[in-house]
Amino acid sequence: MSLPPLTDLVACPHCDTLHYARLLDAGESASCRRCGAGLMKSRPQALAGILSLALTAFVLMVVAISFPFLDLNVQGRQHATSVLGAVMAFQNGFAFPLALAIAGFIVILPLTRLLALIYAIAPLVRGARPRKFAREAFGLAETLRPWSMVEIFMVGVTVALIKVSGLATVHFGPAFWALAGLVIITVLKDQLICRYSIWEALDQQQS
């Protein structure tokens, strides 16, 4: 038995079971027949919500790298740092690769992913034709998703603060709250994204 065209199939993101794709009515959702994982959801206003959250996340990221992150007071001596300050702290000697990793995973890759996502879906929200290379931009955003590690950075900071809480007085700066908000916004945004629907919208608008 021959398979239908690959464009008519959608694979489960968890178990890779293939399903026939079909258009969903508003409010409908489709789940994998094998493992029950969600495949797609019909949310007519989802693109506008995704774009709003992506723009909000971009603003929060700019705030996070522009303002102080933490202020430590140890026996009367005050030390303030920022996200960029944390990167610059490892710029010398053998720790320089660590500085590059922090800058890449915490700043450059998340910003690149947000810009690529905004570039790809902004015209779709207005009902306009996608921009040139919109499919490549959305593909880049999806490729970078596992490598955007702001939430891992926040977990590491939280663990470190618990360890030094008895030795120093800690004051959270605007950048800390911006990154905390960014983690929440990113989770909400990724929950809204139906990747199959976006790919279909990009294909239909370009054809």
mmCIF file of C-alpha atoms in Angstrom, residues 7-206:
data_model
loop_
_atom_site.group_PDB
_atom_site.id
_atom_site.type_symbol
_atom_site.label_atom_id
_atom_site.label_comp_id
_atom_site.label_asym_id
_atom_site.label_seq_id
_atom_site.Cartn_x
_atom_site.Cartn_y
_atom_site.Cartn_z
ATOM 1 C CA THR A 7 2.230 17.028 2.810
ATOM 2 C CA ASP A 8 -1.013 15.179 3.714
ATOM 3 C CA LEU A 9 0.553 13.536 6.770
ATOM 4 C CA VAL A 10 1.443 14.834 10.216
ATOM 5 C CA ALA A 11 3.765 12.992 12.616
ATOM 6 C CA CYS A 12 3.230 12.792 16.354
ATOM 7 C CA PRO A 13 6.000 14.794 18.085
ATOM 8 C CA HIS A 14 6.329 12.096 20.778
ATOM 9 C CA CYS A 15 5.982 8.680 19.105
ATOM 10 C CA ASP A 16 6.322 9.616 15.381
ATOM 11 C CA THR A 17 3.054 7.904 14.421
ATOM 12 C CA LEU A 18 1.795 9.248 11.083
ATOM 13 C CA HIS A 19 -1.744 10.615 10.780
ATOM 14 C CA TYR A 20 -3.805 11.980 7.919
ATOM 15 C CA ALA A 21 -3.956 15.762 8.242
ATOM 16 C CA ARG A 22 -7.221 17.629 7.834
ATOM 17 C CA LEU A 23 -8.499 21.105 8.473
ATOM 18 C CA LEU A 24 -10.022 21.572 11.918
ATOM 19 C CA ASP A 25 -13.049 23.633 12.772
ATOM 20 C CA ALA A 26 -12.653 26.480 15.255
ATOM 21 C CA GLY A 27 -12.036 25.114 18.742
ATOM 22 C CA GLU A 28 -11.280 21.565 17.584
ATOM 23 C CA SER A 29 -8.098 19.703 18.491
ATOM 24 C CA ALA A 30 -6.456 16.523 17.252
ATOM 25 C CA SER A 31 -4.534 13.983 19.334
ATOM 26 C CA CYS A 32 -2.319 11.044 18.495
ATOM 27 C CA ARG A 33 -4.277 7.785 18.260
ATOM 28 C CA ARG A 34 -1.329 5.870 19.690
ATOM 29 C CA CYS A 35 -0.041 7.915 22.653
ATOM 30 C CA GLY A 36 -2.638 10.671 23.029
ATOM 31 C CA ALA A 37 -0.197 13.562 22.557
ATOM 32 C CA GLY A 38 -1.613 16.740 21.073
ATOM 33 C CA LEU A 39 -1.054 17.110 17.324
ATOM 34 C CA MET A 40 -2.805 20.354 16.436
ATOM 35 C CA LYS A 41 -5.407 22.816 17.654
ATOM 36 C CA SER A 42 -7.627 25.227 15.791
ATOM 37 C CA ARG A 43 -7.305 28.631 17.436
ATOM 38 C CA PRO A 44 -8.265 31.385 14.983
ATOM 39 C CA GLN A 45 -6.763 34.129 17.176
ATOM 40 C CA ALA A 46 -3.683 32.160 18.211
ATOM 41 C CA LEU A 47 -1.322 33.882 15.768
ATOM 42 C CA ALA A 48 -2.159 37.298 17.191
ATOM 43 C CA GLY A 49 -1.546 35.970 20.699
ATOM 44 C CA ILE A 50 1.753 34.376 19.685
ATOM 45 C CA LEU A 51 2.916 37.607 18.048
ATOM 46 C CA SER A 52 1.933 39.670 21.105
ATOM 47 C CA LEU A 53 3.792 37.323 23.441
ATOM 48 C CA ALA A 54 6.847 37.256 21.163
ATOM 49 C CA LEU A 55 6.986 41.063 21.077
ATOM 50 C CA THR A 56 6.579 41.174 24.855
ATOM 51 C CA ALA A 57 9.376 38.632 25.258
ATOM 52 C CA PHE A 58 11.624 40.697 22.988
ATOM 53 C CA VAL A 59 11.052 43.828 25.102
ATOM 54 C CA LEU A 60 11.729 41.864 28.300
ATOM 55 C CA MET A 61 14.963 40.516 26.821
ATOM 56 C CA VAL A 62 16.127 44.034 25.971
ATOM 57 C CA VAL A 63 15.330 45.121 29.550
ATOM 58 C CA ALA A 64 17.167 42.064 30.913
ATOM 59 C CA ILE A 65 20.427 42.944 29.159
ATOM 60 C CA SER A 66 20.153 46.697 29.740
ATOM 61 C CA PHE A 67 19.532 46.953 33.489
ATOM 62 C CA PRO A 68 21.146 45.594 36.675
ATOM 63 C CA PHE A 69 20.429 41.960 37.478
ATOM 64 C CA LEU A 70 21.486 41.493 41.107
ATOM 65 C CA ASP A 71 22.863 43.661 43.883
ATOM 66 C CA LEU A 72 24.797 41.851 46.635
ATOM 67 C CA ASN A 73 25.702 43.445 49.952
ATOM 68 C CA VAL A 74 28.397 41.517 51.854
ATOM 69 C CA GLN A 75 29.485 43.053 55.182
ATOM 70 C CA GLY A 76 28.904 46.553 53.901
ATOM 71 C CA ARG A 77 30.527 45.957 50.530
ATOM 72 C CA GLN A 78 28.135 46.283 47.624
ATOM 73 C CA HIS A 79 28.482 44.388 44.341
ATOM 74 C CA ALA A 80 26.111 44.932 41.424
ATOM 75 C CA THR A 81 26.061 42.846 38.286
ATOM 76 C CA SER A 82 24.082 42.502 35.073
ATOM 77 C CA VAL A 83 23.591 39.752 32.499
ATOM 78 C CA LEU A 84 26.273 41.298 30.317
ATOM 79 C CA GLY A 85 28.463 41.648 33.401
ATOM 80 C CA ALA A 86 28.137 37.907 33.987
ATOM 81 C CA VAL A 87 29.306 37.319 30.425
ATOM 82 C CA MET A 88 32.245 39.714 30.741
ATOM 83 C CA ALA A 89 33.342 38.097 34.004
ATOM 84 C CA PHE A 90 34.559 35.069 32.036
ATOM 85 C CA GLN A 91 36.176 36.877 29.135
ATOM 86 C CA ASN A 92 39.791 36.326 30.166
ATOM 87 C CA GLY A 93 41.943 33.218 29.979
ATOM 88 C CA PHE A 94 40.624 29.696 29.690
ATOM 89 C CA ALA A 95 37.107 30.773 30.748
ATOM 90 C CA PHE A 96 36.545 32.702 27.500
ATOM 91 C CA PRO A 97 34.625 29.775 25.860
ATOM 92 C CA LEU A 98 32.287 29.869 28.857
ATOM 93 C CA ALA A 99 31.659 33.560 28.205
ATOM 94 C CA LEU A 100 30.772 32.742 24.601
ATOM 95 C CA ALA A 101 28.427 29.952 25.744
ATOM 96 C CA ILE A 102 26.635 32.222 28.233
ATOM 97 C CA ALA A 103 26.273 34.994 25.665
ATOM 98 C CA GLY A 104 25.013 32.568 23.040
ATOM 99 C CA PHE A 105 22.534 30.512 25.060
ATOM 100 C CA ILE A 106 21.213 33.342 27.258
ATOM 101 C CA VAL A 107 21.229 36.365 24.936
ATOM 102 C CA ILE A 108 22.040 35.787 21.255
ATOM 103 C CA LEU A 109 20.051 32.615 20.515
ATOM 104 C CA PRO A 110 16.884 33.678 22.396
ATOM 105 C CA LEU A 111 16.910 37.067 20.655
ATOM 106 C CA THR A 112 17.511 35.436 17.274
ATOM 107 C CA ARG A 113 14.646 33.007 17.845
ATOM 108 C CA LEU A 114 12.246 35.795 18.809
ATOM 109 C CA LEU A 115 13.198 37.940 15.817
ATOM 110 C CA ALA A 116 12.826 34.978 13.439
ATOM 111 C CA LEU A 117 9.402 34.116 14.852
ATOM 112 C CA ILE A 118 8.188 37.724 14.642
ATOM 113 C CA TYR A 119 9.509 38.020 11.093
ATOM 114 C CA ALA A 120 7.728 34.821 10.018
ATOM 115 C CA ILE A 121 4.253 35.292 11.500
ATOM 116 C CA ALA A 122 3.704 39.064 11.659
ATOM 117 C CA PRO A 123 2.295 39.297 8.088
ATOM 118 C CA LEU A 124 0.023 36.277 8.749
ATOM 119 C CA VAL A 125 -1.655 38.118 11.624
ATOM 120 C CA ARG A 126 -2.594 40.914 9.189
ATOM 121 C CA GLY A 127 -3.750 38.426 6.573
ATOM 122 C CA ALA A 128 -0.942 39.481 4.235
ATOM 123 C CA ARG A 129 1.425 37.303 2.229
ATOM 124 C CA PRO A 130 4.449 36.023 4.156
ATOM 125 C CA ARG A 131 7.737 37.808 3.737
ATOM 126 C CA LYS A 132 10.495 36.295 1.667
ATOM 127 C CA PHE A 133 12.245 33.459 3.530
ATOM 128 C CA ALA A 134 9.402 33.322 6.102
ATOM 129 C CA ARG A 135 9.495 29.510 6.058
ATOM 130 C CA GLU A 136 13.240 29.535 6.672
ATOM 131 C CA ALA A 137 12.782 32.029 9.512
ATOM 132 C CA PHE A 138 10.149 29.884 11.226
ATOM 133 C CA GLY A 139 12.317 26.811 10.695
ATOM 134 C CA LEU A 140 15.214 28.653 12.343
ATOM 135 C CA ALA A 141 12.994 29.598 15.292
ATOM 136 C CA GLU A 142 12.015 25.945 15.729
ATOM 137 C CA THR A 143 15.618 24.755 15.420
ATOM 138 C CA LEU A 144 16.773 27.190 18.099
ATOM 139 C CA ARG A 145 13.977 26.312 20.529
ATOM 140 C CA PRO A 146 15.948 23.642 22.483
ATOM 141 C CA TRP A 147 19.030 25.891 22.605
ATOM 142 C CA SER A 148 17.312 28.924 24.131
ATOM 143 C CA MET A 149 18.214 28.370 27.784
ATOM 144 C CA VAL A 150 17.014 31.412 29.706
ATOM 145 C CA GLU A 151 14.990 29.175 32.034
ATOM 146 C CA ILE A 152 18.088 27.047 32.762
ATOM 147 C CA PHE A 153 19.994 30.221 33.592
ATOM 148 C CA MET A 154 17.244 31.290 36.010
ATOM 149 C CA VAL A 155 17.284 27.888 37.733
ATOM 150 C CA GLY A 156 21.056 28.162 38.160
ATOM 151 C CA VAL A 157 20.746 31.685 39.563
ATOM 152 C CA THR A 158 18.043 30.555 42.008
ATOM 153 C CA VAL A 159 20.203 27.686 43.281
ATOM 154 C CA ALA A 160 23.191 30.022 43.692
ATOM 155 C CA LEU A 161 21.092 32.594 45.575
ATOM 156 C CA ILE A 162 19.842 29.942 47.987
ATOM 157 C CA LYS A 163 23.454 29.051 48.790
ATOM 158 C CA VAL A 164 24.584 32.660 49.388
ATOM 159 C CA SER A 165 21.413 33.880 51.109
ATOM 160 C CA GLY A 166 22.992 33.411 54.537
ATOM 161 C CA LEU A 167 26.194 35.227 53.591
ATOM 162 C CA ALA A 168 24.920 38.297 51.760
ATOM 163 C CA THR A 169 21.933 40.551 51.379
ATOM 164 C CA VAL A 170 20.493 40.143 47.887
ATOM 165 C CA HIS A 171 18.473 42.786 46.038
ATOM 166 C CA PHE A 172 16.862 41.869 42.739
ATOM 167 C CA GLY A 173 17.265 44.342 39.910
ATOM 168 C CA PRO A 174 14.878 45.036 36.998
ATOM 169 C CA ALA A 175 16.733 42.543 34.797
ATOM 170 C CA PHE A 176 15.997 39.682 37.230
ATOM 171 C CA TRP A 177 12.249 40.315 37.109
ATOM 172 C CA ALA A 178 12.417 40.800 33.339
ATOM 173 C CA LEU A 179 14.049 37.382 32.914
ATOM 174 C CA ALA A 180 11.532 35.800 35.292
ATOM 175 C CA GLY A 181 8.712 37.282 33.229
ATOM 176 C CA LEU A 182 10.454 36.158 30.055
ATOM 177 C CA VAL A 183 10.442 32.538 31.232
ATOM 178 C CA ILE A 184 6.683 32.696 31.896
ATOM 179 C CA ILE A 185 5.961 34.435 28.584
ATOM 180 C CA THR A 186 8.046 31.853 26.699
ATOM 181 C CA VAL A 187 6.104 28.956 28.257
ATOM 182 C CA LEU A 188 2.777 30.584 27.354
ATOM 183 C CA LYS A 189 3.965 31.342 23.814
ATOM 184 C CA ASP A 190 5.187 27.802 23.183
ATOM 185 C CA GLN A 191 1.881 26.415 24.477
ATOM 186 C CA LEU A 192 -0.016 28.528 21.940
ATOM 187 C CA ILE A 193 2.103 27.548 18.943
ATOM 188 C CA CYS A 194 0.583 24.901 16.683
ATOM 189 C CA ARG A 195 3.527 24.235 14.392
ATOM 190 C CA TYR A 196 1.536 22.317 11.797
ATOM 191 C CA SER A 197 -1.008 25.141 11.474
ATOM 192 C CA ILE A 198 1.727 27.747 11.037
ATOM 193 C CA TRP A 199 3.486 25.674 8.383
ATOM 194 C CA GLU A 200 0.166 25.248 6.583
ATOM 195 C CA ALA A 201 -0.566 28.976 6.775
ATOM 196 C CA LEU A 202 2.867 29.807 5.361
ATOM 197 C CA ASP A 203 2.381 27.316 2.511
ATOM 198 C CA GLN A 204 -1.138 28.511 1.650
ATOM 199 C CA GLN A 205 -0.209 32.196 1.659
ATOM 200 C CA GLN A 206 2.869 31.628 -0.506
#
